[in-house]
Amino acid sequence: MRISMVSEHASPLAVLGGVDAGGQNVHVAALSTALAAAGHLVTVYTRRDDPTTPERVPLAPGVEVVNVTAGPPEPIPKDQLLPFMPALAEGLAADWQRSRPEIVHSHFWMSGVAALDAARRSLRPVPVVHTFHALGVVKRRHQGAEDTSPAEREFLEPWVGRSADAIIATCSDEAFELKTLGVDPARISVAPCGVDVEHFTPDGEAEQRGRPHRIMTVGRLVPRKGVDLVIEALGLLTATTRDDVELMIVGGSLTPSIAASDPEVKRLLDLAEGLGIGDRVRLRGQVNPAEMPAVLRSADIVVCAPWYEPFGIVPLEAMACGVPVIASAVGGLTDSVVNGVTGLLVPPRDPDAIAAAVADLLADPARLRAFGDAGRVRVRGRYSWTRVAAETARVYRQTIARTARPRVGTSLTGALR
Ligand code: UDP
């Protein structure tokens, strides 16, 4: 199949761990690469955020990234990108006129807006499959006034859900949310995010620890990831059961000078100092994906304590490395972490529960090992990109077959101009 991916803010070429660069970048890059490895031809369209990058950049055999000029060619926070979606749609439509894809897969609601607009301009519209990666209704529920999404998300996101020819949700929790937004359940499939199971393995180097035991968090340093809850849990653990545990926090700004001026970094370090555990909390900064397995292997346990989590790739990467996961029982984590088998699920926003779970697991090395082994088996069997790509390609084929009739086009982003 000739496949067009649309990922407006998350370029597969971007550095990971910054505020707007995370799982979606990994997902789009890896899914495209796995689809190409299965014989498909993939073009990934993203918004140009650097004037010096060439328009077309090869990513992997059979995968090309196209940087579409839509708004100023500079980094722009994703919550300010909506006004540039009409220009992105223009770029997509122009390219698709030259070379028509058989299927479009858009990622994140704004890409859906641009992709649906571009796809429906043609008399023979290209079918659009959409993956949300995150839902505004969930974000608003948890972040309230802190949510900086544009107001239009409230109606455009459900519109994308109802207008796309098919939706691929990444977990069952998201499928339920989509149903309540009025999306026809018959058009929703679930295909999870995947993991590079050849890269993330239990065998290989592990970084040195500073103390006998290490727990770890990995991800963007944004409040909703709950890193502060893990610091609090370490404080409780240190005060009660054990003082031989350190916390390594991975992610966030790359250089120490940027990190020092980051208010979230300061908040986390102040919290650790205030709890008297400043010497046990290490901020590792951003880690290159190539080094991530060795970093993960250095942990006894990876703790994922988000308030909410649309999917969560980090627990899968940890499990693939044979590291048990303690995760809050939210969103995609309730699909990926099997409670009592590959790790433990705890209530969200509950440092006491995290501390108790860490203490339990560290006190039982045999169980810790069994969880690690089970996690590795689960990820290799269920979450390899080869399998995820095959499931995704099946949805593409079904959607192409179902939408083979001609339809009349509609334009939505015209209203935004
Ligand atoms: N990541 C990374 N370096 C870092 C921090 C994160 O490579 O310093 C990667 C991490 O390994 C994972 C992704 O970024 O592949 C984060 O994905 P996840 O779904 O857990 O969180 P998101 O950022 O999408 O909310």
Coordinates of C-alpha atoms and ligand atoms in Angstrom, one line a residue:
M1 CA 0.0 0.0 0.0
R2 CA 1.0 3.6 -0.5
I3 CA 0.5 5.1 2.9
S4 CA 0.6 8.7 4.0
M5 CA 1.1 9.4 7.7
V6 CA 0.3 12.9 9.0
S7 CA 1.9 14.0 12.3
E8 CA 1.7 17.8 12.5
H9 CA 3.8 18.5 15.6
A10 CA 5.6 15.2 16.2
S11 CA 8.2 14.7 13.6
P12 CA 9.8 11.2 13.5
L13 CA 13.1 13.0 13.1
A14 CA 12.7 15.1 16.4
V15 CA 14.8 14.7 19.5
L16 CA 12.8 13.0 22.3
G17 CA 12.1 14.1 25.8
G18 CA 11.3 17.8 25.2
V19 CA 8.0 19.1 26.2
D20 CA 6.2 18.3 23.0
A21 CA 8.4 15.4 21.8
G22 CA 7.5 12.1 23.2
G23 CA 5.7 8.9 22.4
Q24 CA 4.0 10.1 19.3
N25 CA 7.4 10.8 17.6
V26 CA 8.5 7.3 18.5
H27 CA 5.2 5.8 17.4
V28 CA 5.1 7.4 14.0
A29 CA 8.7 6.6 13.2
A30 CA 8.5 3.0 14.3
L31 CA 5.1 2.2 12.8
S32 CA 6.2 3.7 9.5
T33 CA 9.5 1.8 9.5
A34 CA 7.7 -1.5 10.4
L35 CA 5.1 -1.0 7.7
A36 CA 7.8 -0.3 5.1
A37 CA 9.7 -3.4 6.2
A38 CA 6.4 -5.3 5.5
G39 CA 6.6 -4.0 1.9
H40 CA 4.5 -0.8 2.1
L41 CA 5.6 2.6 0.9
V42 CA 5.3 5.3 3.6
T43 CA 5.4 9.1 3.5
V44 CA 5.3 11.0 6.8
Y45 CA 4.1 14.6 6.6
T46 CA 5.0 16.9 9.4
R47 CA 5.1 20.7 9.9
R48 CA 8.5 22.3 9.0
D49 CA 10.0 23.8 12.3
D50 CA 13.4 24.5 10.9
P51 CA 14.2 26.5 7.8
T52 CA 17.4 24.6 7.1
T53 CA 16.0 21.0 6.9
P54 CA 15.4 19.8 3.4
E55 CA 11.8 19.3 2.2
R56 CA 12.2 15.5 1.9
V57 CA 14.3 13.5 4.2
P58 CA 14.7 9.7 4.0
L59 CA 14.0 8.0 7.4
A60 CA 14.4 4.3 6.6
P61 CA 14.1 2.1 3.6
G62 CA 10.7 2.8 2.1
V63 CA 10.0 5.8 4.5
E64 CA 10.3 9.4 3.6
V65 CA 9.6 12.4 5.8
V66 CA 8.1 15.5 4.1
N67 CA 8.5 18.8 5.9
V68 CA 5.5 20.9 4.9
T69 CA 5.8 24.7 5.3
A70 CA 2.8 25.7 7.4
G71 CA 3.4 28.7 9.5
P72 CA 6.8 30.1 10.6
P73 CA 9.5 27.5 10.1
E74 CA 10.5 27.4 13.8
P75 CA 9.4 25.4 16.9
I76 CA 5.9 26.4 18.0
P77 CA 4.2 24.8 21.0
K78 CA 1.6 22.3 19.8
D79 CA -1.2 24.1 21.4
Q80 CA -0.6 27.1 19.1
L81 CA -0.5 25.1 15.9
L82 CA -4.2 25.1 15.0
P83 CA -4.1 28.3 12.8
F84 CA -1.5 26.6 10.6
M85 CA -3.6 23.5 9.8
P86 CA -5.2 25.0 6.7
A87 CA -1.7 25.6 5.3
L88 CA -0.7 22.0 6.2
A89 CA -3.9 20.8 4.5
E90 CA -2.8 22.8 1.3
G91 CA 0.6 21.1 1.4
L92 CA -0.9 17.7 1.8
A93 CA -3.5 18.2 -0.9
A94 CA -0.8 19.4 -3.3
D95 CA 1.5 16.4 -2.7
W96 CA -1.4 13.9 -2.9
Q97 CA -2.4 15.4 -6.2
R98 CA 1.1 14.5 -7.5
S99 CA 1.0 11.1 -5.9
R100 CA -2.2 9.8 -4.5
P101 CA -1.9 7.6 -1.4
E102 CA -4.2 4.6 -0.9
I103 CA -4.7 5.4 2.8
V104 CA -4.0 8.3 5.1
H105 CA -3.2 7.8 8.8
S106 CA -3.4 11.0 10.8
H107 CA -2.0 11.2 14.3
F108 CA -3.3 13.7 17.0
W109 CA -6.5 15.6 16.5
M110 CA -5.0 18.6 14.6
S111 CA -3.4 16.3 12.0
G112 CA -6.9 14.7 11.7
V113 CA -8.3 18.2 10.9
A114 CA -5.7 18.8 8.2
A115 CA -5.8 15.3 6.8
L116 CA -9.6 15.1 6.5
D117 CA -9.7 18.5 4.8
A118 CA -7.0 17.5 2.3
A119 CA -8.3 14.0 1.7
R120 CA -11.9 15.2 1.0
R121 CA -10.9 17.8 -1.6
S122 CA -10.5 15.2 -4.2
L123 CA -13.5 13.7 -6.1
R124 CA -12.1 10.4 -5.2
P125 CA -11.4 11.0 -1.5
V126 CA -8.6 9.1 0.1
P127 CA -9.8 7.2 3.2
V128 CA -8.5 8.5 6.5
V129 CA -7.7 6.4 9.5
H130 CA -7.1 8.4 12.6
T131 CA -5.2 7.8 15.9
F132 CA -5.7 10.4 18.6
H133 CA -2.8 9.6 20.9
A134 CA -4.5 11.8 23.6
L135 CA -8.0 13.1 24.0
G136 CA -8.8 16.7 25.0
V137 CA -11.8 15.6 27.0
V138 CA -9.5 13.5 29.3
K139 CA -6.8 16.2 29.4
R140 CA -9.4 18.8 30.4
R141 CA -10.8 16.5 33.1
H142 CA -7.4 16.2 34.7
Q143 CA -5.8 19.5 34.0
G144 CA -8.8 21.8 34.2
A145 CA -7.7 25.4 33.7
E146 CA -4.1 24.4 33.2
D147 CA -5.0 22.8 29.9
T148 CA -3.7 25.1 27.2
S149 CA -5.4 23.4 24.3
P150 CA -7.2 25.7 21.9
A151 CA -10.9 26.1 22.7
E152 CA -11.8 24.6 19.2
R153 CA -10.4 21.2 20.3
E154 CA -13.7 20.6 22.2
F155 CA -15.7 20.4 19.0
L156 CA -13.0 19.6 16.4
E157 CA -11.7 16.5 18.1
P158 CA -15.1 14.7 18.3
W159 CA -15.6 15.9 14.7
V160 CA -12.4 14.2 13.6
G161 CA -13.6 11.1 15.5
R162 CA -16.9 11.0 13.7
S163 CA -15.6 12.0 10.3
A164 CA -12.6 9.7 9.9
D165 CA -13.3 6.5 8.1
A166 CA -11.8 4.5 10.9
I167 CA -10.2 5.1 14.3
I168 CA -7.3 3.2 15.7
A169 CA -7.4 3.6 19.5
T170 CA -4.2 2.6 21.3
C171 CA -5.9 1.1 24.3
S172 CA -9.4 -0.1 25.5
D173 CA -9.8 2.9 27.8
E174 CA -9.5 5.3 24.8
A175 CA -12.1 3.2 22.9
F176 CA -14.6 3.7 25.7
E177 CA -13.8 7.5 25.8
L178 CA -14.4 7.7 22.1
K179 CA -17.7 6.0 22.3
T180 CA -18.9 8.6 24.8
L181 CA -17.8 11.3 22.3
G182 CA -20.3 9.8 19.8
V183 CA -17.8 7.8 17.6
D184 CA -19.4 4.8 16.0
P185 CA -18.0 1.8 17.9
A186 CA -18.1 -0.3 14.7
R187 CA -15.4 2.0 13.2
I188 CA -13.1 1.8 16.3
S189 CA -10.2 -0.8 16.3
V190 CA -7.6 -1.1 19.0
A191 CA -4.0 -1.5 18.0
P192 CA -1.5 -0.6 20.7
C193 CA 1.8 1.3 20.4
G194 CA 4.7 -1.0 20.0
V195 CA 8.3 -1.4 21.2
D196 CA 11.5 -2.2 19.3
V197 CA 12.0 -5.6 20.9
E198 CA 15.4 -6.1 19.4
H199 CA 16.7 -2.8 20.9
F200 CA 14.9 -3.1 24.3
T201 CA 16.1 -6.4 25.7
P202 CA 17.2 -7.6 29.1
D203 CA 20.7 -8.6 27.8
G204 CA 23.4 -6.0 27.5
E205 CA 25.1 -3.3 29.5
A206 CA 23.5 -1.7 32.5
E207 CA 24.6 1.7 33.9
Q208 CA 26.1 1.8 37.3
R209 CA 23.9 2.6 40.3
G210 CA 24.8 5.0 43.1
R211 CA 23.0 2.9 45.8
P212 CA 22.1 -0.8 46.2
H213 CA 18.6 -0.2 44.8
R214 CA 17.3 2.1 42.1
I215 CA 13.8 3.1 41.0
M216 CA 13.4 5.1 37.9
T217 CA 11.0 7.4 36.1
V218 CA 11.3 8.2 32.4
G219 CA 9.5 10.8 30.4
R220 CA 8.8 14.5 29.8
L221 CA 9.1 16.6 32.9
V222 CA 5.5 17.9 32.9
P223 CA 3.4 17.8 36.1
R224 CA 0.9 15.3 34.8
K225 CA 3.6 12.6 34.5
G226 CA 3.6 12.6 38.4
V227 CA 7.3 12.6 39.0
D228 CA 6.7 14.6 42.2
L229 CA 4.6 11.7 43.4
V230 CA 7.5 9.3 43.0
I231 CA 9.8 11.7 44.9
E232 CA 7.2 11.8 47.7
A233 CA 7.0 8.0 47.6
L234 CA 10.8 7.8 48.0
G235 CA 10.6 10.2 50.9
L236 CA 8.1 7.9 52.6
L237 CA 10.1 4.8 51.8
T238 CA 13.3 6.4 53.2
A239 CA 11.6 7.6 56.3
T240 CA 9.9 4.2 57.0
T241 CA 11.3 1.0 55.6
R242 CA 14.6 1.5 53.7
D243 CA 17.2 4.0 53.0
D244 CA 19.2 2.1 50.3
V245 CA 17.1 3.2 47.4
E246 CA 17.8 6.0 44.9
L247 CA 15.5 7.6 42.3
M248 CA 16.8 8.3 38.8
I249 CA 14.6 10.7 36.9
V250 CA 15.2 10.5 33.1
G251 CA 13.9 13.0 30.6
G252 CA 13.5 16.8 30.4
S253 CA 15.9 19.3 29.2
L254 CA 19.1 18.1 27.7
T255 CA 21.8 20.4 29.1
P256 CA 22.4 21.2 32.8
S257 CA 22.2 25.0 32.0
I258 CA 18.7 24.6 30.4
A259 CA 17.7 22.2 33.2
A260 CA 18.7 24.8 35.9
S261 CA 16.3 27.4 34.4
D262 CA 13.4 25.0 34.0
P263 CA 10.7 25.7 36.7
E264 CA 9.5 22.1 36.7
V265 CA 13.1 20.8 37.4
K266 CA 13.4 23.4 40.2
R267 CA 10.1 22.3 41.7
L268 CA 11.1 18.7 41.7
L269 CA 14.6 19.4 43.2
D270 CA 13.1 21.6 45.8
L271 CA 10.6 18.9 46.7
A272 CA 13.4 16.4 47.1
E273 CA 15.5 18.8 49.2
G274 CA 12.5 19.6 51.4
L275 CA 11.9 15.9 52.1
G276 CA 15.6 15.5 53.0
I277 CA 16.3 13.1 50.1
G278 CA 18.1 15.5 47.7
D279 CA 21.1 13.2 47.8
R280 CA 19.0 10.2 46.6
V281 CA 17.3 11.9 43.7
R282 CA 19.3 12.1 40.5
L283 CA 18.2 14.0 37.4
R284 CA 19.7 12.3 34.4
G285 CA 18.3 14.8 31.8
Q286 CA 17.4 13.7 28.4
V287 CA 18.7 10.3 27.3
N288 CA 19.3 9.3 23.7
P289 CA 17.0 6.4 22.6
A290 CA 20.1 4.4 21.8
E291 CA 21.2 4.5 25.4
M292 CA 17.8 4.0 26.9
P293 CA 18.0 0.2 27.3
A294 CA 21.3 0.4 29.4
V295 CA 19.7 3.1 31.5
L296 CA 16.5 1.1 32.1
R297 CA 18.4 -2.1 32.9
S298 CA 20.0 -0.2 35.8
A299 CA 16.7 0.0 37.6
D300 CA 15.1 -2.6 39.9
I301 CA 11.7 -1.0 39.1
V302 CA 10.4 1.6 36.7
V303 CA 7.6 3.7 38.3
C304 CA 5.1 5.4 36.0
A305 CA 2.8 7.6 38.1
P306 CA 0.9 9.8 35.7
W307 CA -2.4 11.4 36.6
Y308 CA -3.7 10.0 33.3
E309 CA -1.9 8.3 30.4
P310 CA -3.3 8.0 26.9
F311 CA -1.0 5.0 26.2
G312 CA 2.5 5.1 27.8
I313 CA 5.4 3.6 25.9
V314 CA 7.9 3.7 28.7
P315 CA 6.3 0.8 30.7
L316 CA 6.6 -1.4 27.6
E317 CA 10.2 -0.4 27.1
A318 CA 10.9 -1.2 30.7
M319 CA 9.1 -4.6 30.5
A320 CA 11.0 -5.4 27.3
C321 CA 14.2 -4.9 29.3
G322 CA 12.9 -7.3 32.0
V323 CA 12.3 -4.5 34.5
P324 CA 9.0 -4.7 36.5
V325 CA 6.7 -1.7 36.4
I326 CA 4.7 0.0 39.1
A327 CA 2.1 2.1 37.4
S328 CA -0.9 4.1 38.2
A329 CA -4.1 2.3 37.1
V330 CA -5.0 4.8 34.4
G331 CA -5.5 4.8 30.6
G332 CA -3.3 2.5 28.6
L333 CA -1.3 1.4 31.6
T334 CA -4.3 -0.8 32.6
D335 CA -3.9 -2.7 29.3
S336 CA -0.1 -3.0 29.3
V337 CA 0.8 -3.7 32.9
V338 CA -0.8 -6.9 34.2
N339 CA -1.3 -6.4 37.9
G340 CA 0.5 -9.1 39.9
V341 CA 2.1 -10.6 36.8
T342 CA 4.4 -8.0 35.1
G343 CA 4.2 -5.4 37.8
L344 CA 1.8 -3.7 40.1
L345 CA -1.0 -1.2 39.5
V346 CA -1.6 1.4 42.1
P347 CA -4.3 4.1 42.5
P348 CA -3.4 7.4 40.7
R349 CA -2.0 10.3 42.8
D350 CA -1.2 8.1 45.7
P351 CA 2.5 8.3 46.9
D352 CA 1.7 5.9 49.9
A353 CA 0.6 3.2 47.5
I354 CA 3.7 3.7 45.3
A355 CA 5.9 3.5 48.4
A356 CA 4.2 0.4 49.6
A357 CA 4.4 -1.3 46.2
V358 CA 8.1 -0.5 45.9
A359 CA 8.8 -1.8 49.4
D360 CA 6.9 -5.0 48.7
L361 CA 8.7 -5.7 45.5
L362 CA 12.2 -4.9 46.8
A363 CA 11.6 -7.2 49.7
D364 CA 10.8 -10.1 47.4
P365 CA 13.7 -10.5 44.8
A366 CA 12.1 -13.8 43.5
R367 CA 8.9 -12.0 42.7
L368 CA 10.8 -9.1 41.2
R369 CA 12.6 -11.5 38.8
A370 CA 9.4 -13.3 37.9
F371 CA 7.6 -10.0 37.1
G372 CA 10.6 -9.0 35.0
D373 CA 10.5 -12.3 33.0
A374 CA 6.8 -12.1 32.5
G375 CA 7.0 -8.5 31.3
R376 CA 9.6 -9.4 28.7
V377 CA 7.5 -12.4 27.4
R378 CA 4.4 -10.2 27.3
V379 CA 6.0 -7.4 25.3
R380 CA 7.7 -9.7 22.8
G381 CA 4.4 -11.5 22.2
R382 CA 2.0 -8.6 22.1
Y383 CA 3.8 -5.4 21.4
S384 CA 6.5 -5.9 18.7
W385 CA 6.2 -3.3 16.0
T386 CA 6.0 -6.1 13.4
R387 CA 2.7 -7.3 15.1
V388 CA 1.4 -3.8 15.6
A389 CA 2.1 -2.9 12.0
A390 CA 0.3 -6.0 10.8
E391 CA -2.7 -5.1 12.9
T392 CA -2.6 -1.6 11.6
A393 CA -2.3 -2.7 7.9
R394 CA -5.3 -4.9 8.4
V395 CA -7.4 -1.9 9.5
Y396 CA -6.0 0.0 6.5
R397 CA -7.1 -2.8 4.1
Q398 CA -10.6 -3.1 5.7
T399 CA -11.0 0.7 5.5
I400 CA -10.0 0.9 1.8
A401 CA -12.4 -1.9 1.0
R402 CA -15.3 -0.3 2.9
T403 CA -14.8 3.2 1.4
A404 CA -14.3 2.2 -2.2
R405 CA -17.4 4.1 -3.2
P406 CA -16.9 7.7 -4.4
R407 CA -18.1 10.5 -2.0
V408 CA -18.6 14.2 -2.2
G409 CA -15.8 16.2 -0.5
T410 CA -16.2 18.6 2.4
S411 CA -13.8 21.2 3.6
L412 CA -13.5 22.0 7.3
T413 CA -10.4 24.0 7.6
G414 CA -11.9 26.6 5.1
A415 CA -13.9 27.7 8.1
L416 CA -10.7 28.3 10.1
R417 CA -9.1 30.5 7.5
Ligands
UDP1 N1 12.4 9.1 25.9 C1 13.7 9.2 25.5 N2 14.6 10.0 26.2 C2 14.2 10.7 27.3 C3 12.8 10.6 27.7 C4 11.9 9.8 27.0 O1 14.1 8.6 24.5 O2 15.0 11.3 27.9 C5 11.4 8.3 25.2 C6 11.0 7.1 25.9 O3 11.9 6.1 25.9 C7 9.7 6.8 25.2 C8 9.1 8.1 24.8 O4 10.2 9.0 24.9 O5 9.9 6.0 24.0 C9 8.0 8.6 25.8 O6 6.8 7.9 25.5 P1 5.6 7.8 26.5 O7 4.5 7.2 25.7 O8 6.0 7.1 27.7 O9 5.3 9.3 27.0 P2 4.8 10.6 26.2 O10 6.0 11.5 26.2 O11 4.4 10.2 24.8 O12 3.7 11.2 27.0

